[in-house]
Amino acid sequence: MAKQKYIVGIDLGTTNIVVGYAPLVIKEDEKPEINLAPIAQELAKGAVEALEVLPSFIFERIKEKPVLDWDLESKFIIGEYARERGSEVPDRLISSAKSWLCNPRINRKEAILPWNAPEGAEKISPFQAMVMFLNHVREAWNRKFPKDKLENQKVVVTIPASFDAAARDLVVEASKKAGLSTITLLEEPQAAFYSWISQNEKPWRKQVSKGDTVLVVDVGGGTTDFSLIEISESDGDLSLERVAVGNHILLGGDNMDLTLAYIAKQKLEAANKKVSHWQTIQLSHQCRKAKEELLTDTSKESAPVVISGRGSSLIANTIKTTIERKDIEQTLLEGFFPKCSFEDSPVEATEGGVREINLMYAADPAITRHLAKFLRSQNNETKTYGYPRAILFNGGVFKSEIFKKKLIEVLNSWLKDAGKEPIKVLEGAELSQAVARGATYFGTVSEGHGIRIRGGVSQSYYLGVESAIPAIPGFKPPIKALCVAKQGTEEGTTLDVPDRTFAIRIGKTAEFKFFKSNCRRDDNFGEIFEDMDESFEDTSSLRLELEAYEGMKPGDIVDVKLQVVITEIGTLEVYCIELNGDHRWKLEFNVRETA
């Protein structure tokens, strides 16, 4: 095997992919020099350019000929040009593939994307989309560093803290299929925190103190994530521990762009110009550009929005309107960051009797209400993490100061009501690069340089165990929840469920139910809960047939012990070990999934 030279951090974002890198070997007590690796991608008219950001979009080719030397047979475009073409032909565009990857309601290896594509369109699975993104990154890197191929480097890939065990497994599997046989997973909020630690301008130890709890708020293009990190003390020095993570919320900058698109649509329809579904999606892309222009140049009060109309003459049929600064400062601020009480919860929309299967979008766009629910869940008799002392912003949405200020205003109102001091704002790195830079810095930490965030498993996991009760007509036996991974269990841990024997049916298809919780930190490994409340959430259950070995018949019941492994890269493995024999069965989340 070739000698490793670099640590490479890949921010596998829902909307954008960024790659950071640093030398693997650095001097003692020296911070690594972290750079961004430009990623070659197609642009309009057959051009190729290496950019620091690879937009996470895939578009089926219509007339374009492949131009990347490693991709001359590809049916798809990846990156900036894919996003641009998708604004023109939206039903052939694949976006938010990472969010589809963590959707437990679908088979994530089934070719379903683009969702609602026209007849005859080429489709791929969310899993294959991840393979394509990672392979593109690998090929682009190898063209830039031909002597130090990416597959030979120390690679860290970031994922949302809220990813369930199945989604984590799938990212690891996709990496292997893309030629990256060995990777380490790192949660995105932790990566953002590592990026903040790595800064040189204002040392992090001068910004926080022992006992502080830091709230990391990450609002990107497609998702919102919350995490809490506690500053404690170990051997006389400050130490860090991730103590809580929020749910995976499909809510972010894309929602803001669509909001502006509907405002623009109303303006056009008020002027008697009909706007189709396709044109609304076009408006969303153009409104994103207008939003970024207005937020960048505060001297401008409006920005033009132009989309193509219908007919043979493109110029003659263009449709024009404008996005005003007040549309951003009023509609977006009040819609996504409204003032609310600490006791408020997200509004749950009334569901229709029949609804379209799609991503599990957040029903309430108010990020502040989602945050209130998350923080409130961290307050009980034994912990008060829900009142953070400091905040670290991450994600492209917070490039705009107006969104930061509004969220701080709401947070401070909650802290004031609780008799707490105003929140400290931590000074961090460039928001769109922080996760990639932090992942790279984490790679140096894992080599023994710098301070490591202790966290372990981000959520508690539970295996459903069917109760043994007499048969009752019309009723299924109730399900108990066995804690197979306690929140905070460190990577590299192997545990045997003590003092309990279970039974499994082999040779016939059976369903294995799994649950998760991000607020039951005090549950103990091996503990069984008979009454499951709303703190238990369904996660990636699976249907599979456990192999009948020689001497066993389909349908036999085998007594087993359970063993749980939290791997070094942060994935969960559950083994059923024959009580009086040598056989063992692994429950793999990504074997077969139910829709």
Coordinates of C-alpha atoms in Angstrom, one line a residue, residues 11-571:
D11 CA -17.9 17.6 3.5
L12 CA -20.6 15.5 1.8
G13 CA -23.2 18.2 2.0
T14 CA -26.9 18.0 1.0
T15 CA -26.4 21.0 -1.3
N16 CA -22.6 21.4 -1.7
I17 CA -19.5 19.2 -1.4
V18 CA -16.2 20.7 -0.2
V19 CA -12.9 18.9 0.2
G20 CA -10.2 20.1 2.6
Y21 CA -6.7 18.6 3.1
A22 CA -3.6 18.9 5.2
P23 CA -0.2 17.2 5.6
L24 CA -0.5 14.0 7.6
V25 CA 2.8 14.6 9.4
I26 CA 3.2 17.9 11.3
K27 CA 5.5 19.1 14.0
E28 CA 4.6 18.8 17.6
D29 CA 2.3 21.5 19.0
E30 CA 2.0 22.9 15.4
K31 CA -1.5 23.5 13.9
P32 CA -1.9 22.0 10.4
E33 CA -2.1 24.2 7.3
I34 CA -5.5 23.3 5.9
N35 CA -6.3 24.0 2.2
L36 CA -9.2 23.4 0.0
A37 CA -8.9 21.0 -3.0
P38 CA -10.5 22.4 -6.1
I39 CA -12.9 19.9 -7.7
A40 CA -13.0 19.7 -11.5
Q41 CA -16.5 19.8 -13.0
E42 CA -18.4 20.5 -16.2
L43 CA -19.7 24.0 -17.0
A44 CA -21.7 25.3 -19.9
K45 CA -20.7 24.8 -23.5
G46 CA -18.3 21.9 -22.7
A47 CA -16.0 23.9 -20.4
V48 CA -14.3 22.3 -17.4
E49 CA -13.2 24.2 -14.4
A50 CA -11.9 23.2 -10.9
L51 CA -14.0 25.0 -8.3
E52 CA -13.8 24.9 -4.5
V53 CA -17.4 23.7 -4.3
L54 CA -19.1 20.8 -6.1
P55 CA -22.9 21.4 -5.9
S56 CA -24.6 18.1 -4.9
F57 CA -26.8 17.9 -8.0
I58 CA -27.0 15.2 -10.7
F59 CA -28.6 15.8 -14.1
E60 CA -29.4 13.3 -16.8
R61 CA -27.7 14.4 -20.1
I62 CA -30.1 15.3 -22.9
K63 CA -27.8 16.7 -25.6
E64 CA -24.6 17.4 -23.8
K65 CA -21.5 15.2 -24.6
P66 CA -19.3 14.2 -21.6
V67 CA -16.1 16.2 -21.4
L68 CA -14.4 14.9 -18.2
D69 CA -11.7 12.5 -19.1
W70 CA -12.7 10.0 -16.5
D71 CA -16.4 10.2 -17.3
L72 CA -16.7 9.9 -21.0
E73 CA -19.4 7.2 -20.9
S74 CA -21.5 8.9 -18.2
K75 CA -25.2 9.5 -18.7
F76 CA -25.2 12.2 -16.0
I77 CA -23.7 15.6 -15.2
I78 CA -22.6 16.3 -11.6
G79 CA -22.0 19.7 -10.0
E80 CA -22.6 23.3 -11.0
Y81 CA -23.7 22.7 -14.6
A82 CA -26.1 20.0 -13.4
R83 CA -27.8 22.5 -11.1
E84 CA -28.0 25.1 -13.9
R85 CA -29.5 22.6 -16.3
G86 CA -31.9 21.4 -13.6
S87 CA -33.3 24.9 -13.3
E88 CA -34.3 24.5 -17.0
V89 CA -35.5 20.9 -16.9
P90 CA -36.3 20.3 -13.2
D91 CA -37.9 16.8 -13.6
R92 CA -34.5 15.3 -14.6
L93 CA -32.6 16.9 -11.7
I94 CA -31.5 14.9 -8.7
S95 CA -31.1 17.0 -5.5
S96 CA -31.1 16.3 -1.8
A97 CA -29.8 12.8 -2.4
K98 CA -28.3 12.7 1.0
S99 CA -31.7 13.4 2.6
W100 CA -33.2 10.5 0.6
L101 CA -30.4 8.3 2.0
C102 CA -31.7 8.7 5.5
N103 CA -35.3 8.3 4.7
P104 CA -36.5 5.1 6.4
R105 CA -39.7 4.9 4.4
I106 CA -38.0 3.9 1.2
N107 CA -35.6 1.3 -0.1
R108 CA -32.5 3.4 -0.3
K109 CA -30.9 1.1 -2.9
E110 CA -33.8 1.3 -5.3
A111 CA -33.6 3.5 -8.4
I112 CA -36.2 6.1 -7.5
L113 CA -34.4 9.4 -8.3
P114 CA -35.3 11.9 -9.8
W115 CA -38.5 11.6 -7.9
N116 CA -41.5 11.9 -10.3
A117 CA -39.2 11.8 -13.3
P118 CA -40.9 11.6 -16.8
E119 CA -41.4 8.3 -18.5
G120 CA -38.1 7.0 -20.1
A121 CA -35.9 9.0 -17.8
E122 CA -32.8 7.3 -16.3
K123 CA -33.2 6.7 -12.6
I124 CA -30.7 5.9 -9.8
S125 CA -30.9 5.1 -6.1
P126 CA -29.9 7.5 -3.3
F127 CA -27.1 5.0 -2.5
Q128 CA -25.8 5.2 -6.1
A129 CA -26.0 9.0 -6.0
M130 CA -23.6 8.9 -3.0
V131 CA -21.3 6.6 -4.9
M132 CA -21.3 9.0 -7.8
F133 CA -20.5 12.0 -5.7
L134 CA -17.6 10.2 -3.9
N135 CA -16.2 8.8 -7.1
H136 CA -16.3 12.2 -8.7
V137 CA -14.3 13.6 -5.7
R138 CA -11.8 10.7 -5.9
E139 CA -11.3 11.2 -9.7
A140 CA -10.9 14.9 -9.4
W141 CA -8.4 14.6 -6.6
N142 CA -6.4 12.0 -8.4
R143 CA -6.1 14.3 -11.5
K144 CA -4.7 17.0 -9.2
F145 CA -2.5 14.7 -7.1
P146 CA -1.6 11.8 -9.4
K147 CA 1.2 10.6 -7.1
D148 CA -0.9 10.7 -4.0
K149 CA -4.2 9.1 -4.9
L150 CA -7.2 9.7 -2.7
E151 CA -7.7 6.0 -2.0
N152 CA -4.3 6.0 -0.4
Q153 CA -4.9 8.9 2.0
K154 CA -6.5 9.2 5.4
V155 CA -10.0 10.2 4.5
V156 CA -12.7 11.6 6.9
V157 CA -16.3 11.9 5.5
T158 CA -18.9 14.0 7.3
I159 CA -22.5 13.1 8.0
P160 CA -25.4 14.7 9.9
A161 CA -25.3 13.9 13.6
S162 CA -28.9 12.8 13.2
F163 CA -28.1 10.1 10.6
D164 CA -29.4 6.7 11.8
A165 CA -27.3 3.5 11.8
A166 CA -28.6 2.4 8.4
A167 CA -27.6 5.7 6.7
R168 CA -24.2 5.6 8.3
D169 CA -23.6 2.0 7.0
L170 CA -24.7 3.1 3.6
V171 CA -22.2 6.0 3.5
V172 CA -19.4 3.6 4.4
E173 CA -20.6 1.1 1.8
A174 CA -20.8 3.9 -0.9
S175 CA -17.3 5.0 -0.1
K176 CA -16.0 1.5 -0.6
K177 CA -17.8 1.2 -3.9
A178 CA -16.3 4.5 -5.0
G179 CA -12.8 3.2 -4.3
L180 CA -12.3 4.6 -0.8
S181 CA -11.9 1.4 1.1
T182 CA -11.1 2.9 4.5
I183 CA -12.8 6.1 5.8
T184 CA -13.8 7.6 9.1
L185 CA -17.2 9.1 9.8
L186 CA -17.5 12.5 11.6
E187 CA -20.7 14.3 12.5
E188 CA -21.1 17.7 10.8
P189 CA -21.7 19.8 13.9
Q190 CA -18.5 18.3 15.5
A191 CA -16.6 19.1 12.3
A192 CA -17.8 22.7 12.5
F193 CA -16.6 22.8 16.1
Y194 CA -13.2 21.4 15.2
S195 CA -12.9 24.1 12.5
W196 CA -13.6 26.7 15.2
I197 CA -11.0 25.1 17.5
S198 CA -8.4 25.1 14.6
Q199 CA -8.6 28.9 14.1
N200 CA -5.6 30.9 15.0
E201 CA -6.9 34.5 15.3
K202 CA -8.7 34.1 18.6
P203 CA -7.8 30.9 20.5
W204 CA -10.9 28.9 21.5
R205 CA -9.8 28.6 25.2
K206 CA -10.2 32.4 25.5
Q207 CA -13.8 32.3 24.3
V208 CA -15.2 29.5 26.5
S209 CA -14.8 28.4 30.1
K210 CA -15.3 25.3 32.2
G211 CA -19.0 24.6 32.6
D212 CA -20.1 26.3 29.4
T213 CA -22.5 24.5 27.1
V214 CA -22.1 25.5 23.4
L215 CA -25.0 25.3 21.0
V216 CA -24.0 24.5 17.4
V217 CA -26.7 25.6 15.0
D218 CA -26.1 24.4 11.4
V219 CA -28.6 25.6 8.8
G220 CA -27.4 24.6 5.4
G221 CA -29.1 24.5 2.0
G222 CA -31.4 21.5 2.7
T223 CA -31.2 20.7 6.4
T224 CA -31.0 22.1 9.9
D225 CA -29.1 20.3 12.7
F226 CA -28.6 21.2 16.4
S227 CA -25.9 19.9 18.7
L228 CA -24.8 20.7 22.3
I229 CA -21.1 20.5 23.4
E230 CA -20.2 20.8 27.0
I231 CA -16.9 22.4 28.1
S232 CA -15.5 20.4 31.1
E233 CA -12.2 19.8 32.7
S234 CA -9.8 16.8 32.6
D235 CA -6.4 16.6 34.2
G236 CA -6.4 20.4 34.8
D237 CA -7.2 21.2 31.1
L238 CA -10.4 22.0 29.3
S239 CA -12.1 19.1 27.6
L240 CA -15.0 18.8 25.2
E241 CA -18.0 16.4 25.2
R242 CA -20.9 16.3 22.7
V243 CA -23.9 15.8 25.0
A244 CA -26.9 16.1 22.7
V245 CA -28.0 16.1 19.0
G246 CA -31.3 17.1 17.4
N247 CA -33.4 15.3 14.8
H248 CA -32.6 15.5 11.0
I249 CA -34.8 18.4 10.0
L250 CA -35.4 18.9 6.3
L251 CA -35.4 22.7 6.4
G252 CA -32.9 25.2 5.2
G253 CA -31.9 27.7 2.5
D254 CA -33.7 25.8 -0.2
N255 CA -37.0 26.5 1.7
M256 CA -36.1 30.2 1.7
D257 CA -35.4 30.2 -2.1
L258 CA -38.8 28.5 -2.7
T259 CA -40.5 31.0 -0.5
L260 CA -39.1 33.9 -2.6
A261 CA -40.1 32.0 -5.7
Y262 CA -43.7 31.9 -4.5
I263 CA -43.5 35.7 -3.8
A264 CA -42.2 36.2 -7.3
K265 CA -44.9 34.0 -8.7
Q266 CA -47.6 36.0 -7.0
K267 CA -46.2 39.2 -8.5
L268 CA -46.2 37.7 -12.0
E269 CA -49.7 36.3 -11.7
A270 CA -50.9 39.7 -10.4
A271 CA -49.6 41.0 -13.8
N272 CA -51.7 38.3 -15.6
K273 CA -48.7 36.1 -16.4
K274 CA -49.3 32.4 -15.8
V275 CA -46.5 30.5 -14.1
S276 CA -46.3 26.7 -14.4
H277 CA -44.9 24.2 -11.9
W278 CA -41.6 24.0 -14.0
Q279 CA -41.3 27.8 -14.0
T280 CA -41.8 27.9 -10.3
I281 CA -38.8 25.7 -9.9
Q282 CA -36.9 28.0 -12.3
L283 CA -37.9 30.9 -10.1
S284 CA -36.5 29.2 -7.1
H285 CA -33.1 28.9 -8.7
Q286 CA -33.2 32.5 -9.9
C287 CA -34.4 33.8 -6.5
R288 CA -31.5 32.1 -4.9
K289 CA -29.1 34.2 -7.0
A290 CA -31.2 37.3 -6.2
K291 CA -31.2 36.6 -2.5
E292 CA -27.4 36.1 -2.5
E293 CA -26.9 39.3 -4.4
L294 CA -29.1 41.4 -2.0
L295 CA -27.5 39.8 1.1
T296 CA -24.0 40.5 -0.3
D297 CA -24.6 44.0 -1.5
T298 CA -26.5 45.8 1.2
S299 CA -26.7 49.0 -0.9
K300 CA -29.2 47.3 -3.3
E301 CA -32.9 47.4 -2.6
S302 CA -34.0 44.9 -5.3
A303 CA -32.6 42.3 -7.7
P304 CA -34.0 41.1 -11.0
V305 CA -35.4 37.7 -11.6
V306 CA -35.7 36.4 -15.2
I307 CA -37.0 33.0 -16.3
S308 CA -37.8 31.6 -19.7
G309 CA -41.3 31.6 -21.0
R310 CA -43.1 29.3 -23.5
G311 CA -42.7 29.5 -27.3
S312 CA -40.0 29.4 -29.9
S313 CA -38.5 32.7 -29.3
L314 CA -36.6 32.5 -26.0
I315 CA -35.8 36.3 -25.8
A316 CA -39.4 37.3 -26.7
N317 CA -40.9 35.0 -24.1
T318 CA -38.7 35.7 -21.1
I319 CA -40.6 36.7 -17.9
K320 CA -39.2 39.3 -15.6
T321 CA -39.9 40.4 -12.0
T322 CA -37.9 41.5 -9.0
I323 CA -37.1 40.4 -5.5
E324 CA -37.1 43.3 -3.0
R325 CA -35.0 43.6 0.1
K326 CA -38.2 43.8 2.2
D327 CA -39.1 40.3 0.9
I328 CA -36.0 39.0 2.6
E329 CA -36.1 41.1 5.7
Q330 CA -39.8 40.6 6.4
T331 CA -41.0 37.3 4.9
L332 CA -37.8 35.2 5.5
L333 CA -37.0 36.6 8.9
E334 CA -40.6 36.3 10.2
G335 CA -41.2 33.0 8.5
F336 CA -38.1 31.2 9.4
F337 CA -36.9 33.0 12.6
P338 CA -40.0 34.3 14.3
K339 CA -40.1 35.3 17.9
C340 CA -41.6 32.5 20.0
S341 CA -41.7 31.2 23.6
F342 CA -39.2 28.6 25.0
E343 CA -42.3 26.5 25.5
D344 CA -43.4 26.6 21.9
S345 CA -43.2 23.5 19.6
P346 CA -43.2 23.2 15.8
V347 CA -46.6 23.4 14.3
E348 CA -47.8 20.0 12.9
A349 CA -49.7 20.4 9.7
T350 CA -52.9 18.5 9.3
E351 CA -52.2 15.6 7.0
G352 CA -54.5 14.6 4.2
G353 CA -56.0 11.1 3.9
V354 CA -53.8 10.4 0.9
R355 CA -50.4 12.1 0.5
E356 CA -47.5 11.8 -1.9
I357 CA -44.5 9.7 -0.8
N358 CA -41.5 12.0 -0.8
L359 CA -38.9 13.4 1.6
M360 CA -40.0 13.9 5.2
Y361 CA -40.0 17.7 4.9
A362 CA -40.6 19.7 8.1
A363 CA -44.2 21.0 8.3
D364 CA -43.2 24.1 10.2
P365 CA -40.6 26.5 8.6
A366 CA -39.9 28.2 11.9
I367 CA -36.4 27.2 12.9
T368 CA -36.8 29.0 16.2
R369 CA -39.7 26.7 17.2
H370 CA -37.7 23.6 16.3
L371 CA -34.8 24.9 18.3
A372 CA -37.0 25.6 21.3
K373 CA -38.3 22.0 21.3
F374 CA -34.7 20.6 21.0
L375 CA -33.4 22.7 23.9
R376 CA -36.4 22.0 26.1
S377 CA -35.9 18.3 25.6
Q378 CA -32.4 18.7 27.3
N379 CA -33.8 20.0 30.6
N380 CA -34.8 17.7 33.4
E381 CA -34.0 17.0 37.0
T382 CA -30.4 15.9 36.2
K383 CA -29.4 18.2 33.4
T384 CA -29.9 21.7 32.2
Y385 CA -28.1 21.7 28.9
G386 CA -31.1 23.4 27.4
Y387 CA -29.8 26.8 28.5
P388 CA -26.6 27.1 26.4
R389 CA -23.9 29.6 27.4
A390 CA -22.5 30.1 23.9
I391 CA -23.5 29.6 20.2
L392 CA -21.5 28.6 17.2
F393 CA -23.1 29.2 13.8
N394 CA -22.6 27.0 10.8
G395 CA -24.1 26.6 7.3
G396 CA -24.6 28.9 4.4
V397 CA -27.8 30.5 5.7
F398 CA -25.8 32.3 8.4
K399 CA -23.5 34.0 5.9
S400 CA -26.1 36.7 6.4
E401 CA -25.9 38.7 9.6
I402 CA -29.6 39.4 9.7
F403 CA -30.4 35.8 10.3
K404 CA -27.7 35.5 13.0
K405 CA -29.0 38.6 14.8
K406 CA -32.6 37.5 14.7
L407 CA -31.8 34.0 16.2
I408 CA -29.6 35.6 18.9
E409 CA -32.4 38.0 19.8
V410 CA -34.9 35.0 20.2
L411 CA -32.3 33.0 22.2
N412 CA -31.6 35.9 24.5
S413 CA -35.3 36.4 25.2
W414 CA -35.4 32.7 26.4
L415 CA -32.3 33.1 28.6
K416 CA -33.6 36.4 30.1
D417 CA -36.9 34.7 31.1
A418 CA -34.8 31.9 32.7
G419 CA -32.6 34.4 34.6
K420 CA -29.6 33.5 32.5
E421 CA -26.9 35.8 31.0
P422 CA -27.1 36.7 27.2
I423 CA -25.5 34.1 25.0
K424 CA -21.9 34.5 23.8
V425 CA -21.3 34.3 20.0
L426 CA -18.2 32.3 19.1
E427 CA -16.1 33.6 16.3
G428 CA -15.7 30.9 13.7
A429 CA -14.3 30.1 10.2
E430 CA -15.8 30.8 6.8
L431 CA -19.2 29.1 7.0
S432 CA -19.3 27.3 3.7
Q433 CA -15.9 25.7 4.3
A434 CA -16.0 25.0 8.0
V435 CA -17.2 21.4 7.9
A436 CA -14.5 20.4 5.4
R437 CA -11.8 22.2 7.3
G438 CA -13.0 20.8 10.6
A439 CA -13.1 17.2 9.2
T440 CA -9.5 17.7 8.1
Y441 CA -8.4 19.1 11.5
F442 CA -10.2 16.1 13.2
G443 CA -7.9 13.8 11.1
T444 CA -4.9 15.5 12.7
V445 CA -6.5 15.1 16.1
S446 CA -6.9 11.4 15.6
E447 CA -3.2 11.3 14.9
G448 CA -2.5 12.7 18.3
H449 CA -2.4 16.4 17.7
G450 CA -4.9 18.7 19.5
I451 CA -8.0 18.1 21.6
R452 CA -10.7 15.6 20.8
I453 CA -14.4 16.0 21.3
R454 CA -15.7 13.1 23.3
G455 CA -19.2 12.0 22.2
G456 CA -19.5 8.4 21.1
V457 CA -22.9 7.3 19.7
S458 CA -25.0 10.4 19.0
Q459 CA -28.3 8.8 19.9
S460 CA -29.5 5.9 22.0
Y461 CA -30.6 2.8 19.9
Y462 CA -33.1 0.1 20.8
L463 CA -34.0 -3.3 19.4
G464 CA -37.7 -4.2 19.4
V465 CA -38.3 -7.4 21.4
E466 CA -41.7 -9.2 21.0
S467 CA -43.3 -9.9 24.4
A468 CA -44.0 -13.6 25.3
I469 CA -47.8 -13.6 26.2
P470 CA -50.7 -15.9 25.5
A471 CA -52.4 -15.5 22.1
I472 CA -55.2 -12.9 22.0
P473 CA -57.5 -12.8 19.0
G474 CA -57.1 -9.7 17.0
F475 CA -54.0 -8.4 18.9
K476 CA -50.3 -8.7 18.2
P477 CA -47.9 -9.2 21.1
P478 CA -46.7 -5.8 22.4
I479 CA -43.1 -4.7 21.6
K480 CA -40.6 -3.9 24.3
A481 CA -37.5 -1.7 23.6
L482 CA -34.1 -3.2 24.5
C483 CA -31.3 -0.6 24.7
V484 CA -28.5 -1.8 22.5
A485 CA -26.5 1.4 22.4
K486 CA -26.5 4.1 25.0
Q487 CA -26.0 7.6 23.9
G488 CA -22.4 8.6 24.4
T489 CA -21.0 5.0 24.0
E490 CA -17.5 5.4 22.6
E491 CA -16.4 4.1 19.2
G492 CA -14.5 0.8 19.3
T493 CA -16.7 -0.6 22.1
T494 CA -18.0 -4.3 22.2
L495 CA -20.7 -5.1 24.7
D496 CA -22.6 -8.3 25.5
V497 CA -26.2 -7.9 26.8
P498 CA -25.9 -9.3 30.3
D499 CA -28.1 -11.8 32.0
R500 CA -30.6 -12.1 29.1
T501 CA -31.4 -14.8 26.6
F502 CA -33.4 -14.2 23.5
A503 CA -35.0 -16.3 20.8
I504 CA -34.7 -15.8 17.0
R505 CA -36.5 -17.6 14.1
I506 CA -34.2 -18.7 11.4
G507 CA -34.8 -19.7 7.8
K508 CA -37.9 -17.5 7.4
T509 CA -38.3 -13.8 6.7
A510 CA -38.8 -11.8 9.9
E511 CA -39.0 -8.2 10.7
F512 CA -36.5 -6.6 13.1
K513 CA -37.7 -3.3 14.6
F514 CA -35.2 -0.6 15.7
F515 CA -35.9 2.6 17.6
K516 CA -33.8 5.6 18.5
S517 CA -33.9 8.5 20.9
N518 CA -31.8 11.7 21.2
C519 CA -33.1 12.7 24.6
R520 CA -32.9 9.4 26.7
R521 CA -29.2 9.8 27.7
D522 CA -29.7 8.2 31.1
D523 CA -31.0 4.8 29.8
N524 CA -28.6 1.9 30.4
F525 CA -27.3 -0.6 28.0
G526 CA -29.2 -3.9 28.2
E527 CA -32.2 -2.2 29.9
I528 CA -35.7 -3.2 28.6
F529 CA -38.5 -0.7 28.5
E530 CA -42.1 -2.0 28.3
D531 CA -43.9 1.3 27.9
M532 CA -42.6 3.4 24.9
D533 CA -43.6 7.0 24.8
E534 CA -43.0 9.7 22.2
S535 CA -39.3 9.9 23.1
F536 CA -38.8 6.6 21.2
E537 CA -38.7 7.1 17.4
D538 CA -39.0 4.4 14.7
T539 CA -35.8 4.1 12.7
S540 CA -34.5 1.7 10.1
S541 CA -36.3 -1.5 10.7
L542 CA -35.5 -4.4 8.3
R543 CA -36.9 -7.6 7.0
L544 CA -34.5 -10.4 6.4
E545 CA -34.1 -14.2 6.6
L546 CA -31.5 -15.4 9.0
E547 CA -29.6 -18.3 7.5
A548 CA -30.4 -21.8 8.6
Y549 CA -27.1 -23.6 9.0
E550 CA -26.5 -27.4 8.6
G551 CA -28.7 -29.3 10.9
M552 CA -31.3 -26.5 11.2
K553 CA -34.7 -26.4 9.6
P554 CA -36.5 -23.2 8.3
G555 CA -38.7 -21.9 11.1
D556 CA -36.5 -23.3 13.9
I557 CA -36.3 -21.2 17.1
V558 CA -32.7 -20.7 18.3
D559 CA -31.7 -19.3 21.7
V560 CA -29.2 -16.6 21.5
K561 CA -27.2 -14.0 23.4
L562 CA -26.9 -10.5 21.9
Q563 CA -23.6 -8.7 21.3
V564 CA -23.3 -5.1 20.2
V565 CA -20.3 -3.5 18.5
I566 CA -19.8 0.2 18.0
T567 CA -17.1 0.3 15.3
E568 CA -14.2 2.6 15.2
I569 CA -15.8 4.6 12.4
G570 CA -19.1 5.0 14.3
T571 CA -21.4 2.4 12.9

